[in-house]
CSV table of C-alpha atoms in Angstrom, one decimal:
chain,number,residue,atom,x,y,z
W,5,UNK,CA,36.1,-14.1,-16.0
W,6,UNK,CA,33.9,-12.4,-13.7
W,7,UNK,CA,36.6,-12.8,-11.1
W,8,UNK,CA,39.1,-11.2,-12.9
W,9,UNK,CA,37.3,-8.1,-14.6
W,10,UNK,CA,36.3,-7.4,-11.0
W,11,UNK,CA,39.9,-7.8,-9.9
W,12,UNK,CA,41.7,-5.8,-12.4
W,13,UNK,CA,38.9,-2.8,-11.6
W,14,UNK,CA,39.3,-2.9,-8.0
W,15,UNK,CA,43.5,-2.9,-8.8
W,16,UNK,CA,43.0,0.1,-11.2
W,17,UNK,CA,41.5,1.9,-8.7
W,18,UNK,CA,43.6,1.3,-5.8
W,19,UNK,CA,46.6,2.7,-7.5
W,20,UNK,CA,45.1,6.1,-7.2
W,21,UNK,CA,42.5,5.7,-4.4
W,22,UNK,CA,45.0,3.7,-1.4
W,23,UNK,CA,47.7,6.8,-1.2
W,24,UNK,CA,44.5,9.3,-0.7
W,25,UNK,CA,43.3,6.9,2.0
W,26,UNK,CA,46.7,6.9,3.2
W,27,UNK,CA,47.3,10.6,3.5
W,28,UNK,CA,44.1,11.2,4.9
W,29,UNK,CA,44.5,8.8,7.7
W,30,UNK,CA,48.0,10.5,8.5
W,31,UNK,CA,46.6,13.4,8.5
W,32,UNK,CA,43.6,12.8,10.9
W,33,UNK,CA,46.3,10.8,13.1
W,34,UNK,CA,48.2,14.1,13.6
W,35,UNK,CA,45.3,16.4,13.9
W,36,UNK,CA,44.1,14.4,16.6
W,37,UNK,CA,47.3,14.2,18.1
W,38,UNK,CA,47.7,18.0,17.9
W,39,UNK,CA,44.1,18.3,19.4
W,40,UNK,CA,45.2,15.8,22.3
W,41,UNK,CA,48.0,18.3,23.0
W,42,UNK,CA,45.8,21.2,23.0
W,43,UNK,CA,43.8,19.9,25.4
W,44,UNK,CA,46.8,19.0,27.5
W,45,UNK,CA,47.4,22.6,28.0
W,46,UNK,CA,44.1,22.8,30.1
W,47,UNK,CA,42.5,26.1,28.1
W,48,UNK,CA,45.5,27.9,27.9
W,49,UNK,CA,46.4,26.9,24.7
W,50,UNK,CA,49.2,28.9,23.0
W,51,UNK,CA,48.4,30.4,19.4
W,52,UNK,CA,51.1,27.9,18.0
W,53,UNK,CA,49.6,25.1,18.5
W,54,UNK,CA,45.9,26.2,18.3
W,55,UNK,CA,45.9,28.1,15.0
W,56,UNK,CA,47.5,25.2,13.1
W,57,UNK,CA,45.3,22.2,14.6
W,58,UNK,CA,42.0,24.3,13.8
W,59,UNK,CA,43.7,24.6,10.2
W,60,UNK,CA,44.6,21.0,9.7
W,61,UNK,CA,41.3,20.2,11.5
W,62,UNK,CA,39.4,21.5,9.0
W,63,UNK,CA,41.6,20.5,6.1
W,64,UNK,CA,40.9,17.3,7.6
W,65,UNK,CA,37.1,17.7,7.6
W,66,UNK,CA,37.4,18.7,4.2
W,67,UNK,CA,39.5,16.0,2.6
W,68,UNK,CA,37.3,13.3,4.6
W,69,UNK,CA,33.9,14.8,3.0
W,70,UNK,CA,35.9,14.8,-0.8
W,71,UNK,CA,36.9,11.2,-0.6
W,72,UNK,CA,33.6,8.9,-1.2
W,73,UNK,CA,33.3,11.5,-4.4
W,74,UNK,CA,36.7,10.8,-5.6
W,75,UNK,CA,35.5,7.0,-5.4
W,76,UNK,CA,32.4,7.9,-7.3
W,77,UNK,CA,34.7,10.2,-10.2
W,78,UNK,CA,37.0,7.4,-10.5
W,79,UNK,CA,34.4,5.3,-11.2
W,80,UNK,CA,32.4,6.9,-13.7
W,81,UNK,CA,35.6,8.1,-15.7
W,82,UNK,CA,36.0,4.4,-16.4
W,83,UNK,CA,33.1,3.6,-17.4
W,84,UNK,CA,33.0,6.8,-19.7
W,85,UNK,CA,36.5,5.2,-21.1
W,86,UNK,CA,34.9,1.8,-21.6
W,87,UNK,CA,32.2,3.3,-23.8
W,88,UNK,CA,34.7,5.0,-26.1
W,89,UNK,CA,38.5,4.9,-27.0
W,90,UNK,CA,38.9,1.9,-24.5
W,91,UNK,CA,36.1,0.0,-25.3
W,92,UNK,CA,37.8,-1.4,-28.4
W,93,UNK,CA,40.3,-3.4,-25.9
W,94,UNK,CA,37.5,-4.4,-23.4
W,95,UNK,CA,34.8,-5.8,-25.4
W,96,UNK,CA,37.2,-7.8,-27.4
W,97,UNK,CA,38.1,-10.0,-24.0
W,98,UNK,CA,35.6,-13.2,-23.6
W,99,UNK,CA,33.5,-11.2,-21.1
W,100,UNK,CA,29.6,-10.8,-21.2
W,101,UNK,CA,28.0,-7.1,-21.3
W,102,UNK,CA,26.6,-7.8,-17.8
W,103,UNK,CA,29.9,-8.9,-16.3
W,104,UNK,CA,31.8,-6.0,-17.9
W,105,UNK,CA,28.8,-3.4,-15.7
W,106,UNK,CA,29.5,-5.8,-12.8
W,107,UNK,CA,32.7,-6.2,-12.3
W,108,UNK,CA,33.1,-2.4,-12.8
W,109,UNK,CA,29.7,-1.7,-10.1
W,110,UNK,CA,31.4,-4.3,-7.5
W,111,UNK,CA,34.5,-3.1,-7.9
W,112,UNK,CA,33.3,1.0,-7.2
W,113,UNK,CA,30.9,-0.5,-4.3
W,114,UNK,CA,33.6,-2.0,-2.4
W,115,UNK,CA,36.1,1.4,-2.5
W,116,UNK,CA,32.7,3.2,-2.3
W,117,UNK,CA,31.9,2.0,1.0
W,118,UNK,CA,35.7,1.9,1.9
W,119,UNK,CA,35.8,5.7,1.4
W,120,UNK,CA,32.6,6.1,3.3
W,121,UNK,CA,34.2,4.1,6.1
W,122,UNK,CA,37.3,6.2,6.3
W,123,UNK,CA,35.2,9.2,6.1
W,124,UNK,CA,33.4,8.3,9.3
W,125,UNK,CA,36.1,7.3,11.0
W,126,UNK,CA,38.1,10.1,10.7
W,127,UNK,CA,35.1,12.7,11.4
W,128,UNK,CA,34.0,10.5,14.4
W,129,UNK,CA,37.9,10.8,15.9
W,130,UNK,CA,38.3,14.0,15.2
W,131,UNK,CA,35.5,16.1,16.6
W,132,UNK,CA,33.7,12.9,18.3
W,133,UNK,CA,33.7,11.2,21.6
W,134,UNK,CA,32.8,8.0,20.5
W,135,UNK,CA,31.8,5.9,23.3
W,136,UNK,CA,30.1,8.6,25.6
W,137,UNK,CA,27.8,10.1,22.1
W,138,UNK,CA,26.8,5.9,21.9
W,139,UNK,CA,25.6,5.6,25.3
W,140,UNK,CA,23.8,9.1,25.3
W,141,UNK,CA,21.8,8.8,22.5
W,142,UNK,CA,21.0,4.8,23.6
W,143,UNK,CA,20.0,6.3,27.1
W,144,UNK,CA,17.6,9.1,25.6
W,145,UNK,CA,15.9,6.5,22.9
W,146,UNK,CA,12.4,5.1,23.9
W,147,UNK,CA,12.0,1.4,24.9
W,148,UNK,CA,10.4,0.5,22.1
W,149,UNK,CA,13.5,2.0,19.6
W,150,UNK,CA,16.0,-0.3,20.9
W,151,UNK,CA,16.6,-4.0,21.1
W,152,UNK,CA,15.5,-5.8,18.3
W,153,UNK,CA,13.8,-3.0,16.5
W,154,UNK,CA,16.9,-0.8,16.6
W,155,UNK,CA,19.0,-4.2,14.9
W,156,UNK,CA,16.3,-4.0,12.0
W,157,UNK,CA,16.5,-0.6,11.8
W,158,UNK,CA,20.2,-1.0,11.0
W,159,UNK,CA,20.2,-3.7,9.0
W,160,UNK,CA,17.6,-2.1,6.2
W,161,UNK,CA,19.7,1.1,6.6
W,162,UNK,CA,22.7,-0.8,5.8
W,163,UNK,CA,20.7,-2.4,2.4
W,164,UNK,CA,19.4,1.2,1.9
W,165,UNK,CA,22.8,2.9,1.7
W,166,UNK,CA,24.6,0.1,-0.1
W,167,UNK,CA,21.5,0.2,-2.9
W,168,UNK,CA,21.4,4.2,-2.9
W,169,UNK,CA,25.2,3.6,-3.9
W,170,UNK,CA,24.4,1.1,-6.7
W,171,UNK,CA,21.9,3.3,-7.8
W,172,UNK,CA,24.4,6.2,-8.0
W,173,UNK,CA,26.8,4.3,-10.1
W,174,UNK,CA,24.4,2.6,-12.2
W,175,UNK,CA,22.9,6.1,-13.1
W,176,UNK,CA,26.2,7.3,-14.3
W,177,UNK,CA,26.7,4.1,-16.1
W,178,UNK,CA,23.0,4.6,-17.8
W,179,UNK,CA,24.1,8.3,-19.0
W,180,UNK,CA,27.3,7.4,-20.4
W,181,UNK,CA,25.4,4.4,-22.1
W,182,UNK,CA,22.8,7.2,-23.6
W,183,UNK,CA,25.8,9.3,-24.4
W,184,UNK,CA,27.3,6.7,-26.1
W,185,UNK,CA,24.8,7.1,-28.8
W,186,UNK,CA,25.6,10.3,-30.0
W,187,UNK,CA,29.5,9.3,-31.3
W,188,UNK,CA,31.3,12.5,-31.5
W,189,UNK,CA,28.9,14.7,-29.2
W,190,UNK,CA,28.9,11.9,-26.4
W,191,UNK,CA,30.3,13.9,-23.4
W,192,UNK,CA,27.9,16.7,-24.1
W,193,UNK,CA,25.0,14.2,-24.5
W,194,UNK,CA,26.3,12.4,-21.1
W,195,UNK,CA,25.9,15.8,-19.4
W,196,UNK,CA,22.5,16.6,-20.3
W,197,UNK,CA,21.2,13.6,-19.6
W,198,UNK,CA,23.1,13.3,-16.4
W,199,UNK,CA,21.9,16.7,-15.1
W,200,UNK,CA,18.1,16.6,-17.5
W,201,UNK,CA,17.1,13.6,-16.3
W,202,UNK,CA,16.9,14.1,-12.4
W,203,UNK,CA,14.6,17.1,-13.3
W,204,UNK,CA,12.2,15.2,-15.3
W,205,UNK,CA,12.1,12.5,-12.6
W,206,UNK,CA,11.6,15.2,-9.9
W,207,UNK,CA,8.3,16.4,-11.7
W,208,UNK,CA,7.2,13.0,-12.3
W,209,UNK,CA,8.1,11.7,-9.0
W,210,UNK,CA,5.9,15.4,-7.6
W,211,UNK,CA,3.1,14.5,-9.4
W,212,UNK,CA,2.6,10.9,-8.3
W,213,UNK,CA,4.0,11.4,-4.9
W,214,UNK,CA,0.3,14.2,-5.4
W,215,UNK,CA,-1.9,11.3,-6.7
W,216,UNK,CA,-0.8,8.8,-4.4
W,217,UNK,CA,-1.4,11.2,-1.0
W,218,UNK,CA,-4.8,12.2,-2.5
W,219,UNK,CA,-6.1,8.8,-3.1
W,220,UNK,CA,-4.4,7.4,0.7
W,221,UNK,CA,-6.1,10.1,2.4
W,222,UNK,CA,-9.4,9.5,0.5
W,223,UNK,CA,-8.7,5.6,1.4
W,224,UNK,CA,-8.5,6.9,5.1
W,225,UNK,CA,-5.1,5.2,5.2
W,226,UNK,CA,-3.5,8.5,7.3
W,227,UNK,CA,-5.8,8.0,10.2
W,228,UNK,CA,-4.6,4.3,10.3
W,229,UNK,CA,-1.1,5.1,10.4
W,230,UNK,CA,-1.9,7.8,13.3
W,231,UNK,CA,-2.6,4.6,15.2
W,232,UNK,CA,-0.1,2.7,14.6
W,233,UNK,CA,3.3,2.4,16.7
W,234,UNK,CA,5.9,4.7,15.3
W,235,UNK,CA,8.0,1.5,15.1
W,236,UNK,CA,6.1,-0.1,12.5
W,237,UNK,CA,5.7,2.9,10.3
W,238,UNK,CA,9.5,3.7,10.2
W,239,UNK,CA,9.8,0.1,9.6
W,240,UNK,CA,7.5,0.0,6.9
W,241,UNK,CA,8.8,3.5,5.3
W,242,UNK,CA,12.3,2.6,5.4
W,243,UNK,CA,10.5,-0.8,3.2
W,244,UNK,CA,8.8,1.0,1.0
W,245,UNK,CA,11.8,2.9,0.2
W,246,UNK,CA,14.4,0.2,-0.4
W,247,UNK,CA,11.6,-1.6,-2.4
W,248,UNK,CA,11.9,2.2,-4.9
W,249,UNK,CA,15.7,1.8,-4.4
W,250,UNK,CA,15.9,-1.9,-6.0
W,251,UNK,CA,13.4,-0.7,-8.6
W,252,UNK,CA,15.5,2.1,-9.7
W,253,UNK,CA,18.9,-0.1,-9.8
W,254,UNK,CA,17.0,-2.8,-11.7
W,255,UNK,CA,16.1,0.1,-14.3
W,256,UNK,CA,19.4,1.7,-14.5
W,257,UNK,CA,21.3,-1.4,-15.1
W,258,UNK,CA,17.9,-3.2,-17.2
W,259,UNK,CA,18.4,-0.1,-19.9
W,260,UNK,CA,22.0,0.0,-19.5
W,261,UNK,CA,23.1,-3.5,-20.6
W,262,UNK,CA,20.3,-3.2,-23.4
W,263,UNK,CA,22.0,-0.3,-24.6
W,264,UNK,CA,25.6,-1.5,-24.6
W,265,UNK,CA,24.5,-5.3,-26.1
W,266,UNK,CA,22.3,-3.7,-28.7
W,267,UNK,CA,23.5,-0.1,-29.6
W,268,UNK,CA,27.0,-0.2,-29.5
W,269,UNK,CA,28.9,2.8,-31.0
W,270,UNK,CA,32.2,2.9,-30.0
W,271,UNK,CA,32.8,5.6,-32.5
């Protein structure tokens, strides 16, 4: 069941999502094209051909940055449906709770990081050299940044981004799941809690990131760290925070499926 929830997601989003993808990518193609031509003309570029690339350059630019957030609209829209005038018709299917928040999180990860992909293509053909910006910045890294250090480096970057994405989703999911309690009033109360929330968090987050510093510096753990290679610090940092990612996800969806199991309204 799991299989096809995800599979009729990913479908419902691909109607709307692929022909965005698909204009975007013609578009880039014929800015760079245009931009190949400019450069043909050696600096003597006539204003014909100049003043329309820089405009569809940047309209380029522009769409590129807007997709992963159409992605990330699409998705929480749905979700928002599924805890109201469509919810009748979805949690009447033999599906779980957690494979209803699943298939509709895989589904919004994978055009999530499609979008993102697309995004950095386009950017990196349009105003990018590729190859020669690769072998710059690997010629002016230290030693001790590259090899296997820079593959680990990548790899939890890689878990980082596709948790800070989870965590995105599943936080819209968690305030439409809160809104959901408040029947009529539920957009308003999705809002408030979408925008409310993050500011509570902020001061708690302030005040502990406070405590914590005062009691490592007391511990003397700062004059450790001066010691250490920078290596293992950004190693460990980069840790600690996926570790505060996965937390975060686990809460988000923990409090979500207890919502949505045990305090249904639909009305």
């Amino acid at each position: 069941m799991l299989s096809k929830l995800i599979s009729h997601e990913a479908k419902r989003m691909g109607r709307l999502l692929l022909p965005v993808f698909g204009a975007l990518l013609i578009l880039s193609g014929v800015t760079r094209c245009m931009e190949e031509a400019c450069l043909a003309w050696q600096g003597k570029t006539p204003l014909w051909l100049s003043i329309p690339t820089v405009f569809l350059l940047i309209g380029a630019l522009l769409c590129a940055m807007v997709l992963p957030a159409s992605s990330f609209l699409l998705s929480a829209l749905h979700f928002y449906r599924m805890t109201g005038e469509e919810g009748y018709l979805l949690f009447s299917v033999p599906a779980t709770i957690p494979q209803q928040i699943w298939a509709k999180l895989l589904s919004a990860l994978v055009w999530a990081i499609a979008a993102l992909g697309i995004l950095v293509g386009c950017v990196w053909a349009l105003v990018l050299q590729p190859f020669d910006m690769m072998d710059q910045v690997r010629g002016n890294m230290a030693p001790d940044w590259t090899g296997t250090w820079l593959g680990f480096y990548l790899f939890l970057l890689a878990v980082l981004v596709v948790l800070a994405l989870a965590g995105s989703f599943l936080y819209v999911y968690l305030c439409c799941a809160v809104g959901m309690q408040f029947g009529a009033n539920r957009l308003l109360a999705t809002l408030v809690v979408y925008f409310g929330l993050p500011v509570v968090l902020q001061i708690v987050a302030l005040f502990a990131v406070l405590l914590a510093g005062v009691a490592l510096a007391a511990a003397g753990v700062f004059e450790t760290l001066v010691t250490m290679p920078p290596t293992i610090v950004y190693a460990a940092f980069l840790g600690i925070l996926t570790i505060v990612t996965l937390l975060w996800d686990v809460v988000c969806y923990a409090v979500t499926n207890h919502l949505l199991a045990k305090r249904l309204n639909l009305t």
